[in-house]
Amino acid sequence: MNVQPKASHYINGRFVEDEGGSVLDVIYPATGEMIAKLHAATPNIVELALEAARTAQGEWARLKPVERGRILRRAADLLRERNADLSRIETLDTGKPIQETLVADAASAADALEFFAGAVAAFNGEFVDLGGPFGYTRREPLGVCVGIGAWNYPIQIAAWKSGPALAMGNAFVFKPSENTPLSALALAEIYTEAGLPDGLFNVVQGFGDVGAALVSHPVTAKVSLTGSVPTGKKVMGLAGSHMKHATMELGGKSPLIVFEDADLENAIGGAMLGNFYSSGQVCSNGTRVFVQRNVHDRFVSRLVERTKAIRMGDPLDPDVQMGPLMNKSQHAKVMDYIAAGKSEGATLATGGNAPTMQGFENGFFVEPTVFTGVTDEMRIAREEIFGPVMSVLAFDTEDEVVTRANNTEFGLAAGVFTRDLSRGHRVVGQLQAGTCWINAYNLTPVELPFGGAKASGIGRENGLAVLGHYSQLKSVYVETGDVQSPY
Ligand code: NDP
């Protein structure tokens, strides 16, 4: 199970170690076993990474976009070729079942690099007719961009941020979550092998203090964070105090609304995907499942039946559908929320236990859990749990459910299941969320922008929109006649 990388950091095209940094133990969440030992970045490592990025960026920005894209495209191909190995690393680092990592992690990273490799050449400024004179705008890179990742989708987050940033001509320094430091290093090696010049993609490890040092450094032009709302507020504040660009991809408590005319089997499938995938550790999860009252009981009984059939266990077994949570503290947090749900009067319809799995006695497992009879004031309906805990809430009318769905500080995502497409579009038009699904849940193709409203975030990832967030506009006015001067 040893997946020790050659060194902790990757700077200027090579692995770098500095044992002066505090020790970072990497734990396999299914067994609690240590699988690698790294060091957090010292101030010297942070300097080296940012300096390498600054030095490399200018020449990279002068390449034609198609030339930059060609390198990213090669990296996408390498990610796909090595999907099996990368998925294994991701499973060991996160505990997510191999069944998921094989299709959702390096594969999604490859999709992103492939998309931005092509899209960037067509992402141009505009011509502005000024009736004789004219203007045009140029899309210019920001310079050195910093990415800070959460632990649920490590390689996907690294690629969703670095792909568009590099395509636009920026250099990048990425700090993974200290819980999942491994796959970003593999991505760095792949970039180098694909022909990315040294210094353009650097990885430094560490805790929040390393993230903060990267954000506040004078060389840094922008930070893109994926993390919780409290961390987002800190990082956004820090970026603001240094007048840096910032994108915040934060947490949520998203509503998933099931109307009485919905295809119930599809709605149940969507609700399960939106609560149990990655053991519920997905930012956009639809953790408040509103079900119209006259189909509520039928919905719940099939949901419970299907939830009980989920296979939990060894994440490396391809038949296993659910693995453990990330770590001990996340496990304790989720179990506390389950206790809160019970004590606040919700009905535990299934799950709720921390099972001991044979051979995985020290793993951080929690059963897929469904609460019914949940009301809007309960903590399990208001706070992000980030675990496999679904709350089912009954509702009567469309107006009522829209009001209740929007009654939250968050606004990351929302879903609607209905066969009435007019209603589907009408309802998503009123939902305060950055990403909405009609008759689906949690699909995030790279072509479609992704991000949050309200406290769930600022800026967007993916789609052409993200290229705007990794560039700045320069306006150019061109005179075609004489200068009209009063002097
Ligand atoms: P955290 O907010 O705890 O951490 C996110 C990252 O920020 C980590 O790398 C963390 O380092 C770093 N960090 C912490 N404090 C600071 C600071 N003061 N300055 C700079 N960096 C800092 O999130 P988790 O890793 O626990 O991830 C779970 C959260 O992420 C959930 O709320 C989830 O909803 C959200 N998320 C959002 C997504 C989205 O796209 N909207 C996608 C995935 C997750 P360290 O880990 O070392 O503390």
Coordinates of C-alpha atoms and ligand atoms in Angstrom, one line a residue:
M1 CA 0.0 0.0 0.0
N2 CA 3.0 2.3 -0.1
V3 CA 2.5 5.1 -2.6
Q4 CA 5.3 7.4 -1.4
P5 CA 6.1 10.0 -4.0
K6 CA 9.7 10.9 -4.9
A7 CA 9.4 14.1 -2.8
S8 CA 6.7 16.3 -1.3
H9 CA 6.7 19.2 -3.7
Y10 CA 7.1 19.7 -7.5
I11 CA 8.8 22.9 -8.6
N12 CA 10.3 24.0 -11.8
G13 CA 9.7 20.6 -13.5
R14 CA 11.2 18.4 -10.7
F15 CA 10.5 16.9 -7.3
V16 CA 11.8 19.0 -4.4
E17 CA 12.1 18.1 -0.7
D18 CA 12.6 20.2 2.4
E19 CA 12.5 18.2 5.5
G20 CA 12.3 21.4 7.5
G21 CA 8.5 21.5 6.9
S22 CA 6.1 19.9 9.4
V23 CA 5.3 16.2 8.8
L24 CA 2.2 15.3 6.8
D25 CA 1.1 11.7 7.2
V26 CA -1.1 10.4 4.4
I27 CA -3.7 7.9 5.6
Y28 CA -5.7 5.4 3.6
P29 CA -9.2 6.1 5.0
A30 CA -10.4 2.5 4.6
T31 CA -7.8 1.1 7.0
G32 CA -6.3 4.0 8.8
E33 CA -2.9 2.8 7.5
M34 CA -0.1 5.3 6.7
I35 CA 0.6 5.1 2.9
A36 CA 3.0 8.1 2.5
K37 CA 4.8 10.7 4.6
L38 CA 5.4 14.2 3.2
H39 CA 6.4 17.6 4.5
A40 CA 4.5 20.8 4.4
A41 CA 6.1 23.6 2.5
T42 CA 8.5 25.9 4.3
P43 CA 8.6 29.7 3.4
N44 CA 11.6 28.8 1.2
I45 CA 9.5 26.3 -0.8
V46 CA 6.7 28.8 -1.3
E47 CA 9.3 31.3 -2.6
L48 CA 10.9 28.8 -5.0
A49 CA 7.5 27.8 -6.4
L50 CA 6.2 31.3 -7.0
E51 CA 9.6 32.4 -8.4
A52 CA 9.7 29.5 -10.8
A53 CA 6.1 30.3 -11.9
R54 CA 6.9 34.0 -12.4
T55 CA 10.0 33.3 -14.4
A56 CA 8.3 30.8 -16.7
Q57 CA 5.1 32.7 -17.3
G58 CA 6.1 35.5 -19.8
E59 CA 7.4 33.2 -22.5
W60 CA 4.5 30.8 -22.1
A61 CA 2.0 33.7 -22.6
R62 CA 3.7 34.7 -25.9
L63 CA 3.0 31.3 -27.5
K64 CA 0.1 31.0 -29.8
P65 CA -3.0 29.7 -27.9
V66 CA -3.1 26.6 -30.2
E67 CA 0.5 25.8 -29.2
R68 CA -0.3 25.9 -25.5
G69 CA -3.4 23.9 -26.2
R70 CA -1.4 21.2 -28.0
I71 CA 0.6 20.5 -24.8
L72 CA -2.6 20.4 -22.7
R73 CA -4.1 18.0 -25.2
R74 CA -1.1 15.7 -24.9
A75 CA -1.5 15.8 -21.1
A76 CA -5.2 14.8 -21.5
D77 CA -4.1 11.8 -23.5
L78 CA -1.5 10.8 -20.8
L79 CA -4.2 11.1 -18.1
R80 CA -6.4 8.7 -20.0
E81 CA -3.6 6.3 -20.7
R82 CA -2.8 6.2 -17.0
N83 CA -6.3 6.3 -15.7
A84 CA -6.0 2.9 -13.9
D85 CA -2.9 3.9 -11.9
L86 CA -4.2 7.3 -11.2
S87 CA -7.5 6.0 -10.0
R88 CA -5.8 3.6 -7.6
I89 CA -3.8 6.5 -6.1
E90 CA -7.0 8.5 -5.8
T91 CA -8.8 5.6 -4.1
L92 CA -5.9 5.2 -1.6
D93 CA -5.7 8.9 -0.9
T94 CA -9.5 9.6 -0.6
G95 CA -11.0 6.1 0.2
K96 CA -13.5 6.6 -2.6
P97 CA -14.4 3.3 -4.3
I98 CA -12.4 2.4 -7.4
Q99 CA -15.7 2.0 -9.2
E100 CA -16.0 5.8 -8.9
T101 CA -12.4 7.0 -9.3
L102 CA -12.1 5.0 -12.6
V103 CA -14.8 7.2 -14.2
A104 CA -14.9 10.5 -12.2
D105 CA -11.5 11.7 -11.3
A106 CA -8.5 11.5 -13.7
A107 CA -11.2 11.0 -16.5
S108 CA -12.8 14.3 -15.6
A109 CA -9.3 16.0 -15.4
A110 CA -8.6 14.7 -18.9
D111 CA -11.9 16.1 -20.2
A112 CA -11.1 19.5 -18.8
L113 CA -7.6 19.6 -20.3
E114 CA -9.0 18.4 -23.7
F115 CA -11.7 21.0 -23.7
F116 CA -9.6 24.0 -22.7
A117 CA -6.8 22.9 -25.1
G118 CA -9.3 23.5 -28.0
A119 CA -11.5 26.2 -26.6
V120 CA -8.7 28.7 -25.8
A121 CA -7.9 29.4 -29.4
A122 CA -11.4 30.6 -30.0
F123 CA -11.7 32.7 -26.9
N124 CA -10.9 36.1 -28.2
G125 CA -11.6 39.7 -27.5
E126 CA -14.0 41.7 -29.6
F127 CA -13.9 44.4 -32.3
V128 CA -15.8 47.6 -31.5
D129 CA -17.0 49.9 -34.3
L130 CA -16.6 53.5 -33.2
G131 CA -17.7 55.0 -36.6
G132 CA -14.2 55.6 -38.1
P133 CA -12.0 55.0 -35.2
F134 CA -12.4 51.6 -33.7
G135 CA -11.6 49.6 -30.6
Y136 CA -10.8 46.1 -29.8
T137 CA -10.3 44.1 -26.6
R138 CA -7.5 41.7 -25.8
R139 CA -7.8 38.8 -23.4
E140 CA -4.5 38.8 -21.5
P141 CA -3.4 36.3 -18.8
L142 CA -3.3 37.5 -15.2
G143 CA 0.3 36.1 -14.5
V144 CA 0.8 33.7 -11.6
C145 CA -2.4 32.0 -10.3
V146 CA -2.7 30.0 -7.2
G147 CA -5.1 27.0 -6.7
I148 CA -6.1 25.6 -3.3
G149 CA -7.9 22.3 -3.2
A150 CA -10.4 20.4 -1.1
W151 CA -10.0 16.7 -0.5
N152 CA -12.9 15.1 -2.2
Y153 CA -11.8 15.4 -5.9
P154 CA -8.1 16.1 -5.7
I155 CA -6.9 15.6 -9.3
Q156 CA -10.2 16.9 -10.8
I157 CA -9.8 20.1 -8.8
A158 CA -6.2 20.5 -9.7
A159 CA -7.0 20.1 -13.4
W160 CA -10.2 22.1 -13.4
K161 CA -8.2 25.0 -12.1
S162 CA -4.8 24.6 -13.8
G163 CA -6.2 23.6 -17.2
P164 CA -8.0 26.9 -18.1
A165 CA -5.3 28.9 -16.3
L166 CA -2.5 27.4 -18.3
A167 CA -4.5 27.6 -21.5
M168 CA -4.9 31.3 -21.0
G169 CA -1.1 31.8 -20.6
N170 CA -0.8 31.9 -16.8
A171 CA 1.6 30.0 -14.6
F172 CA 0.2 28.0 -11.7
V173 CA 1.0 27.0 -8.2
F174 CA -1.3 24.4 -6.6
K175 CA -1.7 23.5 -3.0
P176 CA -3.7 20.3 -2.5
S177 CA -5.6 19.6 0.7
E178 CA -3.2 18.2 3.3
N179 CA -5.4 15.1 3.4
T180 CA -4.9 14.3 -0.3
P181 CA -1.6 15.4 -1.5
L182 CA -0.7 12.6 -4.0
S183 CA -2.5 12.9 -7.3
A184 CA -1.5 16.6 -7.9
L185 CA 2.1 15.4 -8.0
A186 CA 1.2 12.8 -10.6
L187 CA -0.5 15.5 -12.6
A188 CA 2.6 17.6 -12.4
E189 CA 4.8 14.8 -13.8
I190 CA 2.3 14.3 -16.6
Y191 CA 2.3 18.0 -17.6
T192 CA 6.1 17.8 -17.8
E193 CA 6.0 14.7 -19.9
A194 CA 3.5 16.3 -22.2
G195 CA 5.9 19.1 -22.8
L196 CA 4.8 21.8 -20.4
P197 CA 7.9 24.0 -19.9
D198 CA 9.4 23.9 -16.4
G199 CA 7.9 26.3 -13.8
L200 CA 4.4 26.5 -15.2
F201 CA 2.8 24.0 -12.9
N202 CA 4.1 23.7 -9.4
V203 CA 2.7 21.8 -6.4
V204 CA 3.4 22.7 -2.9
Q205 CA 2.0 20.8 0.1
G206 CA 0.8 22.1 3.4
F207 CA -2.0 23.3 5.7
G208 CA -4.0 26.5 5.7
D209 CA -1.0 28.6 6.5
V210 CA 0.8 27.6 3.3
G211 CA -2.4 28.5 1.4
A212 CA -2.5 31.9 3.1
A213 CA 1.2 32.5 2.3
L214 CA 0.6 31.8 -1.4
V215 CA -2.4 34.1 -1.6
S216 CA -0.8 37.1 0.1
H217 CA 2.5 36.9 -1.8
P218 CA 3.2 39.9 -4.1
V219 CA 3.8 37.6 -7.1
T220 CA 0.4 36.0 -7.0
A221 CA -2.3 37.6 -9.2
K222 CA -5.2 35.3 -8.5
V223 CA -6.5 32.6 -6.2
S224 CA -9.0 29.9 -6.9
L225 CA -10.2 28.0 -3.8
T226 CA -12.3 24.9 -3.5
G227 CA -13.3 24.6 0.1
S228 CA -15.8 25.3 2.8
V229 CA -17.6 28.6 3.3
P230 CA -15.7 29.6 6.4
T231 CA -12.4 29.0 4.6
G232 CA -13.7 30.9 1.6
K233 CA -14.5 33.9 3.7
K234 CA -10.9 33.9 5.1
V235 CA -9.3 33.5 1.7
M236 CA -11.5 36.0 -0.1
G237 CA -10.8 38.5 2.7
L238 CA -7.0 37.9 2.3
A239 CA -7.2 38.2 -1.5
G240 CA -9.2 41.4 -1.2
S241 CA -6.8 43.0 1.2
H242 CA -4.1 42.5 -1.4
M243 CA -6.4 43.4 -4.3
K244 CA -6.1 39.9 -6.0
H245 CA -8.5 38.2 -8.3
A246 CA -10.4 35.4 -6.6
T247 CA -12.7 32.5 -7.5
M248 CA -14.5 30.7 -4.6
E249 CA -16.0 27.3 -5.1
L250 CA -17.6 26.6 -1.7
G251 CA -20.0 24.4 0.1
G252 CA -23.8 24.0 -0.1
K253 CA -27.0 22.6 1.3
S254 CA -28.7 22.2 -2.1
P255 CA -32.4 21.4 -2.6
L256 CA -33.6 18.5 -4.8
I257 CA -37.3 18.8 -5.5
V258 CA -39.5 15.8 -6.6
F259 CA -42.9 16.8 -7.9
E260 CA -45.8 14.3 -7.9
D261 CA -45.6 13.7 -11.7
A262 CA -41.9 12.8 -11.7
D263 CA -40.6 9.4 -12.8
L264 CA -40.0 8.2 -9.2
E265 CA -37.4 5.6 -10.0
N266 CA -35.3 8.3 -11.8
A267 CA -35.9 10.8 -9.0
I268 CA -34.8 8.2 -6.4
G269 CA -31.7 7.4 -8.5
G270 CA -30.9 11.2 -8.7
A271 CA -31.4 11.6 -5.0
M272 CA -29.1 8.7 -4.2
L273 CA -26.4 9.9 -6.6
G274 CA -26.8 13.4 -5.0
N275 CA -26.3 12.1 -1.5
F276 CA -24.2 8.9 -1.5
Y277 CA -21.7 9.3 -4.3
S278 CA -18.2 9.7 -2.7
S279 CA -19.8 8.9 0.6
G280 CA -21.7 12.1 0.4
Q281 CA -18.6 14.2 0.3
V282 CA -19.7 16.3 -2.7
C283 CA -20.2 20.1 -2.5
S284 CA -23.2 20.2 -4.8
N285 CA -25.1 17.4 -3.1
G286 CA -28.9 17.7 -3.0
T287 CA -29.1 17.0 0.7
R288 CA -32.5 18.5 1.2
V289 CA -34.8 16.2 -0.8
F290 CA -38.3 17.9 -1.0
V291 CA -40.9 15.3 -2.0
Q292 CA -44.5 16.3 -2.9
R293 CA -46.8 14.9 -0.2
N294 CA -49.0 12.5 -2.2
V295 CA -45.9 10.6 -3.6
H296 CA -43.9 10.9 -0.4
D297 CA -44.5 7.5 1.1
R298 CA -44.0 5.6 -2.2
F299 CA -40.8 7.6 -2.7
V300 CA -39.5 6.8 0.7
S301 CA -40.3 3.1 0.7
R302 CA -38.4 2.5 -2.6
L303 CA -35.6 4.8 -1.6
V304 CA -35.0 2.9 1.6
E305 CA -35.2 -0.4 -0.3
R306 CA -32.6 0.8 -2.8
T307 CA -30.4 2.4 -0.2
K308 CA -30.2 -0.8 1.9
A309 CA -28.9 -2.6 -1.2
I310 CA -25.8 -0.3 -1.5
R311 CA -22.6 -2.4 -1.2
M312 CA -20.1 -0.8 1.3
G313 CA -16.6 -2.1 1.9
D314 CA -13.2 -2.5 0.4
P315 CA -12.8 0.5 -1.9
L316 CA -10.4 -1.4 -4.2
D317 CA -13.1 -4.1 -4.9
P318 CA -14.7 -3.0 -8.2
D319 CA -18.1 -4.2 -7.0
V320 CA -18.1 -2.0 -3.9
Q321 CA -20.2 1.1 -4.3
M322 CA -19.4 3.0 -1.1
G323 CA -16.2 3.5 0.8
P324 CA -15.3 5.3 4.1
L325 CA -15.3 9.0 4.9
M326 CA -12.0 11.0 4.5
N327 CA -10.8 10.9 8.1
K328 CA -11.5 10.5 11.7
S329 CA -12.7 14.1 12.3
Q330 CA -15.1 14.0 9.3
H331 CA -16.4 10.7 10.6
A332 CA -17.0 12.1 14.0
K333 CA -18.7 15.2 12.5
V334 CA -21.1 13.1 10.4
M335 CA -22.0 10.9 13.4
D336 CA -22.7 14.0 15.5
Y337 CA -25.1 15.2 12.8
I338 CA -26.8 11.8 12.8
A339 CA -27.2 12.1 16.6
A340 CA -28.6 15.7 16.1
G341 CA -31.1 14.5 13.5
K342 CA -32.4 11.9 16.0
S343 CA -32.5 14.2 19.0
E344 CA -34.3 17.0 17.0
G345 CA -37.1 14.5 16.1
A346 CA -36.4 13.4 12.6
T347 CA -37.2 9.7 11.8
L348 CA -34.3 7.5 10.9
A349 CA -35.6 5.6 7.9
T350 CA -32.4 3.6 7.3
G351 CA -28.7 3.7 8.1
G352 CA -27.3 5.9 10.9
N353 CA -24.6 3.5 12.1
A354 CA -20.8 3.4 11.8
P355 CA -20.3 -0.2 10.7
T356 CA -17.2 -2.3 11.5
M357 CA -16.2 -3.8 8.2
Q358 CA -14.2 -7.1 8.4
G359 CA -10.6 -6.4 7.5
F360 CA -11.2 -2.6 7.6
E361 CA -11.8 -2.2 11.4
N362 CA -10.0 1.1 11.5
G363 CA -11.8 2.6 8.5
F364 CA -14.0 5.7 8.7
F365 CA -17.3 4.1 7.5
V366 CA -20.8 5.5 7.9
E367 CA -23.9 3.8 6.5
P368 CA -25.9 5.5 3.9
T369 CA -28.5 7.3 6.0
V370 CA -32.0 8.6 5.2
F371 CA -34.0 10.8 7.6
T372 CA -37.6 11.5 7.0
G373 CA -40.0 13.8 8.8
V374 CA -37.3 16.5 8.5
T375 CA -38.4 20.1 9.0
D376 CA -36.6 23.3 7.8
E377 CA -35.3 24.4 11.2
M378 CA -33.4 21.2 12.0
R379 CA -29.7 21.4 11.9
I380 CA -29.5 18.5 9.4
A381 CA -31.6 20.5 7.0
R382 CA -29.6 23.8 7.5
E383 CA -25.9 22.9 7.8
E384 CA -23.6 21.2 5.3
I385 CA -22.8 17.7 6.7
F386 CA -20.5 16.4 3.9
G387 CA -21.4 12.8 4.5
P388 CA -23.9 10.2 3.4
V389 CA -26.9 11.7 5.2
M390 CA -30.1 12.5 3.2
S391 CA -32.9 14.6 4.6
V392 CA -36.4 14.0 3.1
L393 CA -38.9 16.9 3.6
A394 CA -42.5 16.8 2.5
F395 CA -44.2 19.7 0.6
D396 CA -47.6 20.6 -0.9
T397 CA -47.3 23.4 -3.5
E398 CA -44.8 24.7 -6.0
D399 CA -44.7 28.2 -4.5
E400 CA -44.2 26.8 -1.0
V401 CA -41.3 24.5 -2.1
V402 CA -39.5 27.3 -4.0
T403 CA -39.6 29.6 -1.0
R404 CA -38.4 26.8 1.3
A405 CA -35.7 25.7 -1.2
N406 CA -34.3 29.2 -1.3
N407 CA -34.4 29.7 2.5
T408 CA -30.7 29.1 3.0
E409 CA -27.4 31.1 3.0
F410 CA -26.1 28.6 0.4
G411 CA -26.8 28.7 -3.4
L412 CA -24.5 26.1 -5.0
A413 CA -26.9 23.8 -6.8
A414 CA -30.5 22.6 -7.1
G415 CA -32.5 19.9 -8.9
V416 CA -36.0 19.4 -10.0
F417 CA -37.7 16.2 -11.1
T418 CA -40.9 16.5 -13.0
R419 CA -42.4 15.4 -16.3
D420 CA -43.9 18.8 -16.7
L421 CA -41.1 20.6 -18.6
S422 CA -42.8 24.1 -18.3
R423 CA -42.8 23.6 -14.6
G424 CA -39.2 22.4 -14.6
H425 CA -38.0 25.5 -16.4
R426 CA -40.3 27.8 -14.3
V427 CA -39.0 26.4 -11.1
V428 CA -35.3 26.5 -11.9
G429 CA -35.8 30.1 -13.0
Q430 CA -36.7 30.9 -9.4
L431 CA -34.1 28.8 -7.6
Q432 CA -31.2 30.8 -6.1
A433 CA -28.4 28.4 -7.2
G434 CA -25.5 28.6 -9.6
T435 CA -26.1 25.2 -11.2
C436 CA -29.5 23.5 -11.7
W437 CA -30.5 20.1 -13.1
I438 CA -33.9 19.1 -14.5
N439 CA -34.5 15.4 -14.3
A440 CA -30.8 14.7 -13.4
Y441 CA -28.5 15.4 -10.5
N442 CA -24.8 16.1 -10.0
L443 CA -23.7 15.9 -13.6
T444 CA -20.9 18.4 -14.2
P445 CA -19.7 18.3 -17.8
V446 CA -16.7 20.5 -18.4
E447 CA -18.6 22.4 -21.2
L448 CA -21.1 23.8 -18.7
P449 CA -20.0 26.5 -16.2
F450 CA -20.1 25.4 -12.6
G451 CA -20.2 27.5 -9.4
G452 CA -22.3 29.0 -6.7
A453 CA -24.6 31.8 -5.8
K454 CA -24.9 33.5 -2.4
A455 CA -22.5 32.1 0.2
S456 CA -21.6 29.2 -2.0
G457 CA -19.2 31.1 -4.2
I458 CA -18.0 33.7 -6.5
G459 CA -16.8 33.2 -10.1
R460 CA -17.2 30.0 -12.2
E461 CA -15.2 27.0 -13.1
N462 CA -15.6 25.2 -16.5
G463 CA -17.2 26.3 -19.7
L464 CA -15.9 29.3 -21.6
A465 CA -16.8 31.4 -18.5
V466 CA -13.8 30.2 -16.6
L467 CA -11.4 31.5 -19.3
G468 CA -12.7 34.9 -18.4
H469 CA -11.8 34.3 -14.8
Y470 CA -8.2 33.5 -15.7
S471 CA -7.7 36.5 -17.9
Q472 CA -8.2 40.3 -17.9
L473 CA -9.5 42.5 -20.6
K474 CA -7.3 45.2 -22.2
S475 CA -9.2 47.8 -24.3
V476 CA -7.4 49.3 -27.2
Y477 CA -8.7 52.5 -29.0
V478 CA -7.4 53.0 -32.6
E479 CA -7.6 56.4 -34.3
T480 CA -7.9 56.4 -38.1
G481 CA -8.0 60.2 -38.6
D482 CA -6.4 63.2 -37.1
V483 CA -6.3 64.0 -33.4
Q484 CA -9.0 66.6 -32.6
S485 CA -7.1 68.8 -30.1
P486 CA -8.3 72.2 -28.8
Y487 CA -4.7 73.2 -28.1
Ligands
NDP1 P1 -11.5 23.4 3.8 O1 -12.3 24.7 3.6 O2 -11.2 23.0 5.1 O3 -10.1 23.5 3.0 C1 -10.0 23.9 1.7 C2 -8.5 24.2 1.4 O4 -8.2 25.5 1.9 C3 -7.5 23.2 1.9 O5 -6.5 23.0 1.0 C4 -7.1 23.9 3.2 O6 -5.9 23.5 3.7 C5 -7.0 25.3 2.7 N1 -7.1 26.4 3.7 C6 -7.6 26.3 5.0 N2 -7.5 27.5 5.6 C7 -6.9 28.3 4.8 C8 -6.5 29.7 4.8 N3 -6.7 30.5 5.9 N4 -5.9 30.3 3.8 C9 -5.7 29.5 2.6 N5 -6.0 28.2 2.5 C10 -6.6 27.6 3.6 O7 -12.3 22.4 2.9 P2 -12.2 20.8 2.9 O8 -10.9 20.4 2.4 O9 -12.6 20.3 4.2 O10 -13.3 20.4 1.8 C11 -14.6 20.3 2.1 C12 -15.4 21.6 1.8 O11 -15.1 21.9 0.4 C13 -16.9 21.5 1.8 O12 -17.5 22.6 2.4 C14 -17.3 21.4 0.4 O13 -18.6 21.7 0.2 C15 -16.3 22.2 -0.3 N6 -16.2 21.8 -1.7 C16 -16.7 22.7 -2.6 C17 -16.7 22.4 -4.0 C18 -17.1 23.3 -5.0 O14 -16.7 23.2 -6.2 N7 -18.0 24.3 -4.7 C19 -16.1 21.1 -4.4 C20 -15.6 20.3 -3.3 C21 -15.7 20.7 -2.0 P3 -5.9 22.3 4.7 O15 -6.7 21.2 4.1 O16 -4.5 22.0 4.9 O17 -6.6 22.9 6.0

